[in-house]
Short mmCIF file of C-alpha atoms in Angstrom, two decimals:
data_model
loop_
_atom_site.label_atom_id
_atom_site.label_comp_id
_atom_site.label_asym_id
_atom_site.label_seq_id
_atom_site.Cartn_x
_atom_site.Cartn_y
_atom_site.Cartn_z
CA MET A 1185 -2.78 -16.10 4.09
CA LEU A 1186 -5.44 -15.38 1.17
CA HIS A 1187 -5.77 -18.29 -1.25
CA PRO A 1188 -7.47 -18.13 -4.40
CA GLY A 1189 -11.29 -18.64 -4.32
CA GLN A 1190 -11.80 -17.62 -0.90
CA SER A 1191 -14.29 -15.23 -0.43
CA ILE A 1192 -13.77 -12.88 2.78
CA ARG A 1193 -15.68 -9.82 2.71
CA PRO A 1194 -18.93 -9.49 5.09
CA HIS A 1195 -22.27 -9.54 3.97
CA LEU A 1196 -24.45 -7.16 5.38
CA SER A 1197 -26.96 -4.47 4.82
CA GLN A 1198 -26.71 -0.99 5.75
CA GLN A 1199 -29.81 -1.88 8.17
CA MET A 1200 -27.88 -4.44 9.61
CA ALA A 1201 -24.90 -2.10 10.27
CA MET A 1202 -26.85 0.41 11.84
CA ARG A 1203 -28.50 -2.30 14.34
CA LEU A 1204 -24.76 -3.58 15.22
CA VAL A 1205 -24.04 0.36 16.10
CA GLN A 1206 -27.32 0.61 18.45
CA ARG A 1207 -26.66 -3.02 20.21
CA LEU A 1208 -23.05 -2.91 20.75
CA TYR A 1209 -22.55 0.82 21.28
CA GLY A 1210 -25.64 2.46 22.53
CA LEU A 1211 -25.58 5.08 19.96
CA LYS A 1212 -29.52 5.39 18.73
CA ASP A 1213 -30.26 8.75 17.06
CA ILE A 1214 -27.71 8.28 14.21
CA ALA A 1215 -27.29 7.87 10.69
CA ILE A 1216 -25.13 5.63 8.58
CA VAL A 1217 -23.53 5.91 4.90
CA GLU A 1218 -21.26 3.21 3.56
CA LEU A 1219 -17.69 4.04 3.27
CA ASN A 1220 -15.42 2.59 0.07
CA GLY A 1221 -13.85 -0.58 1.44
CA TYR A 1222 -11.30 -3.14 0.17
CA ASP A 1223 -12.26 -6.50 2.10
CA ASP A 1224 -14.00 -4.96 5.05
CA LYS A 1225 -16.99 -3.39 5.32
CA ASN A 1226 -16.76 0.26 6.48
CA TYR A 1227 -19.89 2.91 7.62
CA HIS A 1228 -19.69 6.42 8.53
CA VAL A 1229 -21.45 6.80 11.56
CA LYS A 1230 -22.86 10.37 11.86
CA ILE A 1231 -24.75 11.58 15.50
CA CYS A 1232 -28.16 13.11 14.78
CA GLY A 1233 -28.97 13.86 18.68
CA ASP A 1234 -27.21 15.50 21.65
CA ARG A 1235 -23.45 16.37 20.08
CA ASN A 1236 -22.28 17.60 23.34
CA GLU A 1237 -22.47 14.39 25.12
CA SER A 1238 -18.97 14.08 26.33
CA ARG A 1239 -18.37 10.04 25.13
CA LEU A 1240 -19.40 11.60 21.44
CA TRP A 1241 -16.96 12.48 18.84
CA ALA A 1242 -18.65 15.59 16.73
CA HIS A 1243 -17.47 14.16 13.58
CA GLY A 1244 -18.79 10.63 13.85
CA PHE A 1245 -17.25 6.95 14.12
CA VAL A 1246 -16.39 5.04 11.47
CA LEU A 1247 -17.99 1.31 12.10
CA LYS A 1248 -15.53 -1.54 10.41
CA VAL A 1249 -16.84 -4.96 9.87
CA MET A 1250 -14.12 -6.57 9.10
CA ASN A 1251 -13.48 -9.63 6.68
CA SER A 1252 -13.33 -12.97 8.00
CA LEU A 1253 -9.61 -13.59 7.21
CA ASP A 1254 -8.28 -11.07 9.47
CA SER A 1255 -10.99 -11.67 11.85
CA GLN A 1256 -9.21 -14.66 12.92
CA LYS A 1257 -6.24 -12.72 13.92
CA LEU A 1258 -7.24 -11.33 17.29
CA PRO A 1259 -3.74 -10.51 18.52
CA LEU A 1260 -3.17 -8.13 15.57
CA ILE A 1261 -6.66 -6.53 15.89
CA GLU A 1262 -5.10 -5.87 19.53
CA ALA A 1263 -2.06 -4.59 17.96
CA GLN A 1264 -4.19 -2.28 15.63
CA THR A 1265 -5.72 -1.41 18.65
CA GLU A 1266 -2.67 -0.31 20.66
CA ILE A 1267 -0.29 1.35 17.45
CA ALA A 1268 -3.45 3.66 17.22
CA LEU A 1269 -3.63 4.11 21.09
CA TYR A 1270 0.01 5.17 20.61
CA LEU A 1271 0.29 7.43 17.85
CA GLY A 1272 -2.53 9.23 19.20
CA ALA A 1273 -0.81 9.78 22.24
CA HIS A 1274 2.56 11.22 20.52
CA GLY A 1275 0.16 13.69 18.36
CA VAL A 1276 -0.51 11.77 15.35
CA ASN A 1277 -4.24 12.19 14.29
CA CYS A 1278 -5.59 8.83 13.14
CA PRO A 1279 -8.82 6.90 13.90
CA GLN A 1280 -9.04 6.56 17.99
CA PRO A 1281 -10.55 3.33 19.03
CA VAL A 1282 -14.26 3.54 20.94
CA LYS A 1283 -14.73 1.13 23.63
CA ASN A 1284 -18.26 -0.80 23.37
CA LEU A 1285 -20.91 -1.29 25.81
CA SER A 1286 -19.00 -4.20 27.31
CA GLY A 1287 -15.93 -2.18 27.83
CA ASN A 1288 -13.63 -3.64 24.98
CA TYR A 1289 -12.47 -2.26 21.96
CA TYR A 1290 -13.84 -4.97 19.43
CA SER A 1291 -16.20 -7.66 19.51
CA LEU A 1292 -16.80 -11.22 17.29
CA GLU A 1293 -20.06 -11.15 15.62
CA GLU A 1294 -22.04 -13.53 13.48
CA LEU A 1295 -23.60 -11.20 10.92
CA THR A 1296 -26.77 -13.60 10.26
CA ALA A 1297 -28.43 -16.25 12.18
CA ASN A 1298 -28.61 -18.57 9.13
CA ASP A 1299 -25.05 -18.40 8.29
CA SER A 1300 -24.28 -21.76 8.22
CA SER A 1301 -20.36 -21.23 7.23
CA GLY A 1302 -19.94 -20.20 11.50
CA GLN A 1303 -17.72 -16.90 10.26
CA LYS A 1304 -17.34 -14.64 12.41
CA HIS A 1305 -16.49 -10.80 11.93
CA VAL A 1306 -14.53 -8.45 13.97
CA VAL A 1307 -16.28 -5.51 14.85
CA ARG A 1308 -14.76 -2.31 15.76
CA LEU A 1309 -15.63 1.52 16.12
CA LEU A 1310 -13.28 4.31 15.12
CA THR A 1311 -13.62 7.88 15.86
CA TYR A 1312 -13.51 9.58 12.03
CA GLN A 1313 -10.84 11.77 10.81
CA PRO A 1314 -12.68 14.99 8.91
CA GLY A 1315 -10.93 16.21 6.07
CA LYS A 1316 -10.67 15.56 2.45
CA LEU A 1317 -8.67 12.47 0.74
CA LEU A 1318 -5.20 13.22 -0.56
CA LYS A 1319 -6.65 11.78 -3.93
CA GLU A 1320 -9.32 15.02 -3.84
CA VAL A 1321 -7.12 17.65 -3.92
CA PRO A 1322 -4.47 18.90 -6.35
CA CYS A 1323 -0.99 17.30 -6.42
CA THR A 1324 1.81 19.58 -5.88
CA LYS A 1325 5.31 18.92 -4.96
CA GLN A 1326 4.80 21.09 -2.02
CA LEU A 1327 2.30 18.45 -0.91
CA MET A 1328 3.99 15.56 -1.98
CA LEU A 1329 7.07 16.57 0.06
CA LYS A 1330 5.01 16.88 2.89
CA VAL A 1331 3.74 13.31 2.19
CA GLY A 1332 7.33 12.26 2.52
CA LYS A 1333 8.20 13.78 5.52
CA PHE A 1334 5.03 12.67 6.98
CA VAL A 1335 5.64 8.96 6.61
CA ALA A 1336 9.30 9.42 7.43
CA GLU A 1337 8.09 10.92 10.75
CA ILE A 1338 5.24 7.92 11.65
CA ASP A 1339 7.78 5.15 10.69
CA HIS A 1340 10.49 6.91 13.21
CA MET A 1341 8.07 7.72 15.83
CA LEU A 1342 7.55 3.56 15.84
CA LYS A 1343 10.65 2.74 16.59
CA GLY A 1344 9.26 3.24 20.03
CA PHE A 1345 6.43 0.79 19.55
CA HIS A 1346 6.58 -2.71 19.93
CA HIS A 1347 3.88 -5.64 19.83
CA PRO A 1348 4.49 -9.30 19.60
CA ALA A 1349 1.49 -9.72 17.08
CA TYR A 1350 4.05 -7.94 14.48
CA ASP A 1351 7.22 -10.06 14.92
CA ASN A 1352 5.99 -12.39 12.20
CA ASN A 1353 2.70 -10.84 10.70
CA LYS A 1354 2.73 -11.40 7.04
CA SER A 1355 -0.16 -11.11 4.60
CA VAL A 1356 -0.58 -11.19 0.87
CA TRP A 1357 -0.10 -7.56 0.62
CA SER A 1358 3.24 -7.64 2.50
CA LEU A 1359 5.99 -6.66 -0.34
CA GLU A 1360 8.03 -9.73 0.23
CA SER A 1361 5.27 -11.83 -0.72
CA VAL A 1362 4.73 -10.67 -3.86
CA PRO A 1363 6.15 -13.92 -5.35
CA LEU A 1364 2.79 -15.43 -4.12
CA LEU A 1365 1.17 -13.16 -6.65
CA ARG A 1366 1.60 -16.18 -9.35
CA LYS A 1367 -1.51 -17.94 -7.63
CA PHE A 1368 -3.68 -14.94 -8.52
CA THR A 1369 -2.45 -13.89 -12.18
CA PHE A 1370 -5.27 -15.73 -13.38
CA SER A 1371 -7.21 -12.70 -12.84
CA ILE A 1372 -5.30 -10.47 -15.42
CA GLN A 1373 -7.08 -11.71 -18.71
CA ASP A 1374 -4.82 -10.01 -20.89
CA ALA A 1375 -1.70 -12.09 -22.17
CA GLU A 1376 0.42 -8.86 -22.48
CA ARG A 1377 -0.34 -7.47 -19.08
CA ASN A 1378 -0.02 -10.95 -17.57
CA ALA A 1379 3.28 -11.59 -19.13
CA LEU A 1380 4.27 -7.93 -17.56
CA VAL A 1381 3.47 -9.18 -14.41
CA ASN A 1382 5.25 -12.59 -14.22
CA THR A 1383 8.18 -10.49 -15.67
CA ILE A 1384 8.22 -8.41 -12.80
CA ILE A 1385 7.93 -10.93 -10.23
CA ASP A 1386 10.85 -13.01 -11.54
CA ALA A 1387 13.20 -9.95 -11.18
CA PHE A 1388 11.50 -9.15 -7.86
CA GLU A 1389 12.93 -12.59 -6.91
CA THR A 1390 16.44 -12.30 -8.75
CA ALA A 1391 17.19 -8.39 -7.35
CA VAL A 1392 15.23 -8.03 -3.95
CA VAL A 1393 14.59 -11.25 -2.48
CA SER A 1394 18.25 -12.22 -3.05
CA VAL A 1395 19.11 -9.09 -0.59
CA PHE A 1396 16.22 -9.27 1.38
CA ASP A 1397 18.27 -10.18 4.69
CA ALA A 1398 20.49 -7.02 4.21
CA MET A 1399 18.17 -4.25 4.37
CA GLU A 1400 17.08 -2.31 7.38
CA LYS A 1401 13.84 -3.09 8.71
CA GLY A 1402 11.54 -1.75 11.18
CA LEU A 1403 7.77 -1.48 11.80
CA ILE A 1404 5.94 0.62 8.79
CA HIS A 1405 2.40 1.44 7.69
CA GLY A 1406 2.59 -0.93 4.85
CA ASP A 1407 -0.08 1.10 2.95
CA PHE A 1408 0.71 4.74 2.43
CA ASN A 1409 -1.56 5.41 -0.60
CA GLU A 1410 -3.77 8.14 -1.76
CA GLN A 1411 -6.83 7.14 0.30
CA ASN A 1412 -5.11 6.54 3.49
CA VAL A 1413 -3.58 10.12 4.08
CA VAL A 1414 -6.23 12.62 5.00
CA VAL A 1415 -5.43 16.46 4.40
CA GLY A 1416 -6.88 19.83 5.61
CA ALA A 1417 -6.66 23.42 4.03
CA ASN A 1418 -4.07 25.60 5.34
CA PRO A 1419 -5.81 29.13 5.28
CA SER A 1420 -2.61 30.72 5.51
CA ASP A 1421 -1.29 30.40 2.07
CA CYS A 1422 -4.18 28.11 0.53
CA SER A 1423 -2.18 25.04 0.71
CA TRP A 1424 -3.01 21.66 2.00
CA ASP A 1425 -1.60 20.04 5.17
CA ILE A 1426 -1.46 16.30 6.21
CA ALA A 1427 -4.26 16.10 8.84
CA ALA A 1428 -4.22 12.39 9.45
CA VAL A 1429 -3.34 9.10 8.58
CA LEU A 1430 -5.91 6.00 8.08
CA ASP A 1431 -5.82 2.20 8.31
CA PHE A 1432 -3.21 0.22 10.28
CA GLY A 1433 -4.47 -3.38 8.62
CA ASP A 1434 -1.03 -3.76 6.53
CA THR A 1435 1.40 -2.30 9.54
CA GLN A 1436 4.16 -5.21 9.45
CA HIS A 1437 7.79 -5.16 10.57
CA SER A 1438 9.47 -5.23 7.12
CA CYS A 1439 11.95 -3.05 5.18
CA TYR A 1440 11.82 0.43 5.47
CA LEU A 1441 12.61 0.39 1.34
CA PHE A 1442 9.33 -1.15 0.89
CA GLU A 1443 7.47 1.58 2.78
CA LEU A 1444 8.85 4.29 0.31
CA ALA A 1445 8.38 2.03 -2.52
CA ILE A 1446 4.67 1.38 -1.34
CA CYS A 1447 4.50 5.17 -0.69
CA ILE A 1448 5.97 6.41 -3.98
CA CYS A 1449 3.78 3.70 -5.97
CA TYR A 1450 1.00 5.47 -5.24
CA MET A 1451 1.75 9.10 -5.18
CA MET A 1452 3.23 8.09 -8.79
CA LEU A 1453 -0.79 7.84 -9.82
CA LEU A 1454 -1.62 11.37 -8.66
CA ALA A 1455 0.69 12.79 -10.46
CA ALA A 1456 0.76 12.55 -14.08
CA ASP A 1457 4.23 13.87 -14.61
CA SER A 1458 5.82 11.30 -12.29
CA ASN A 1459 8.01 8.37 -13.67
CA PRO A 1460 10.87 7.72 -11.00
CA LEU A 1461 11.18 4.12 -9.62
CA ASP A 1462 12.58 0.79 -9.24
CA ILE A 1463 11.73 -2.92 -9.09
CA CYS A 1464 9.69 -2.62 -5.60
CA VAL A 1465 7.58 0.17 -6.75
CA SER A 1466 6.79 -1.96 -10.18
CA ALA A 1467 6.21 -5.12 -7.74
CA ARG A 1468 3.84 -2.92 -5.60
CA LEU A 1469 1.64 -1.77 -8.75
CA CYS A 1470 1.52 -5.37 -9.87
CA GLN A 1471 0.29 -6.18 -6.12
CA SER A 1472 -2.62 -3.78 -6.26
CA LEU A 1473 -3.71 -4.59 -9.72
CA VAL A 1474 -3.83 -8.41 -9.41
CA LEU A 1475 -5.04 -8.67 -6.51
CA GLY A 1476 -7.39 -5.74 -7.20
CA ALA A 1477 -8.81 -7.53 -10.43
CA TYR A 1478 -8.88 -10.99 -8.05
CA SER A 1479 -10.77 -9.34 -5.93
CA TYR A 1480 -13.57 -7.64 -8.24
CA LEU A 1481 -14.14 -11.21 -9.47
CA GLN A 1482 -15.14 -12.05 -5.99
CA ASP A 1483 -17.06 -9.00 -5.35
CA PRO A 1484 -18.15 -7.80 -9.30
CA GLY A 1485 -19.73 -4.09 -8.93
CA ASN A 1486 -17.19 -2.71 -6.26
CA GLU A 1487 -15.53 -0.38 -8.52
CA TYR A 1488 -13.46 0.76 -5.37
CA LEU A 1489 -11.31 -2.77 -6.24
CA LEU A 1490 -10.32 -1.01 -9.54
CA THR A 1491 -9.20 2.43 -8.14
CA THR A 1492 -5.65 1.64 -9.06
CA SER A 1493 -6.06 -0.05 -12.75
CA GLN A 1494 -7.31 3.15 -13.60
CA LYS A 1495 -3.79 4.56 -14.43
CA GLY A 1496 -1.79 1.63 -13.29
CA TRP A 1497 -1.13 -0.29 -16.06
CA ASP A 1498 -0.30 2.38 -17.94
CA VAL A 1499 2.04 3.71 -15.00
CA LEU A 1500 3.39 0.13 -14.58
CA GLN A 1501 4.56 -0.21 -18.63
CA LEU A 1502 6.09 3.23 -18.45
CA ILE A 1503 8.22 2.16 -15.56
CA TRP A 1504 8.90 -1.12 -16.77
CA ASN A 1505 9.68 0.20 -20.55
CA THR A 1506 12.24 3.37 -19.53
CA PRO A 1507 15.92 2.53 -19.34
CA ASN A 1508 17.52 2.18 -15.94
CA ASN A 1509 19.62 5.16 -16.36
CA ASP A 1510 16.69 7.36 -17.57
CA LEU A 1511 14.99 6.25 -14.37
CA MET A 1512 18.10 7.03 -12.01
CA SER A 1513 18.25 10.54 -13.82
CA LYS A 1514 14.63 11.06 -13.40
CA TRP A 1515 14.88 10.39 -9.69
CA LYS A 1516 18.02 12.41 -9.08
CA GLU A 1517 16.27 15.22 -10.86
CA THR A 1518 13.05 15.04 -8.80
CA VAL A 1519 15.20 14.73 -5.51
CA THR A 1520 17.11 17.93 -6.62
CA SER A 1521 14.04 19.97 -7.32
CA TYR A 1522 12.70 19.57 -3.85
CA GLN A 1523 15.82 20.63 -2.50
CA GLU A 1524 15.85 23.98 -4.18
#
């Protein structure tokens, strides 16, 4: 579990990343571009040479150098590999793991020879999924309906999957870990916002934690946000279809209600006129805002960490200051509009 003051993001240059790809995977004629990442380092590996080689994926690959905390959880890394292979075999487009020259799906690497910390990082190669991120296309009711159906289909499909690493896997990003945010609220300097976060944490403990055992549970993706869904253009009607799902780093056995709350939380940030929700959505916004602010203190300049804060505080205050009856009315109105 992450603790305040802990720095876990890998430190490596683009040149170092290229050498890892060449040494571990034997890919020589390549170009790499760094992608956004939270605690991990991600690079798009583009193939410059013979694209017809049977082992090469035409769209290139993603080199993922994992943070030092998650790199200690090797059973969980293996579970992420298995879940990607399972979903891929069942027709779901998601990054597929690629074996390295040693025949393994990952390796543990020291990034610098003079690293006195002794930290090692898991290095993986995954197929790159082409398309646009959900956040890059117009937000329509039709597309939001497709997102909701896709989330439900994934969770239903995962009922047929099991790996022991998920039996007790919890992180600071698990929604049931919301009370742990109190350790990180020092990163929110604004007194009014800090007080709002603590009020929501209190409400979460009172209204949600107390009934947690009674909620229906299963394996959930755990982070269906606007940057983990890839969409592709539908030429027949100029709409957008769901093309792929990314990042199983937060997959866990938890409440299905939490999956819904997490998804709605991030979809609300896309749609300026959205305002349905409940304590779980507010709690997820608190997680994203508090942990984003904390991570930015550890990694200044990584603007990706502040993505949620661009709209998140306004949305959080709107939800929390709207009477419950009005929220419920808006929720019912939204559901009805999709049924018409």
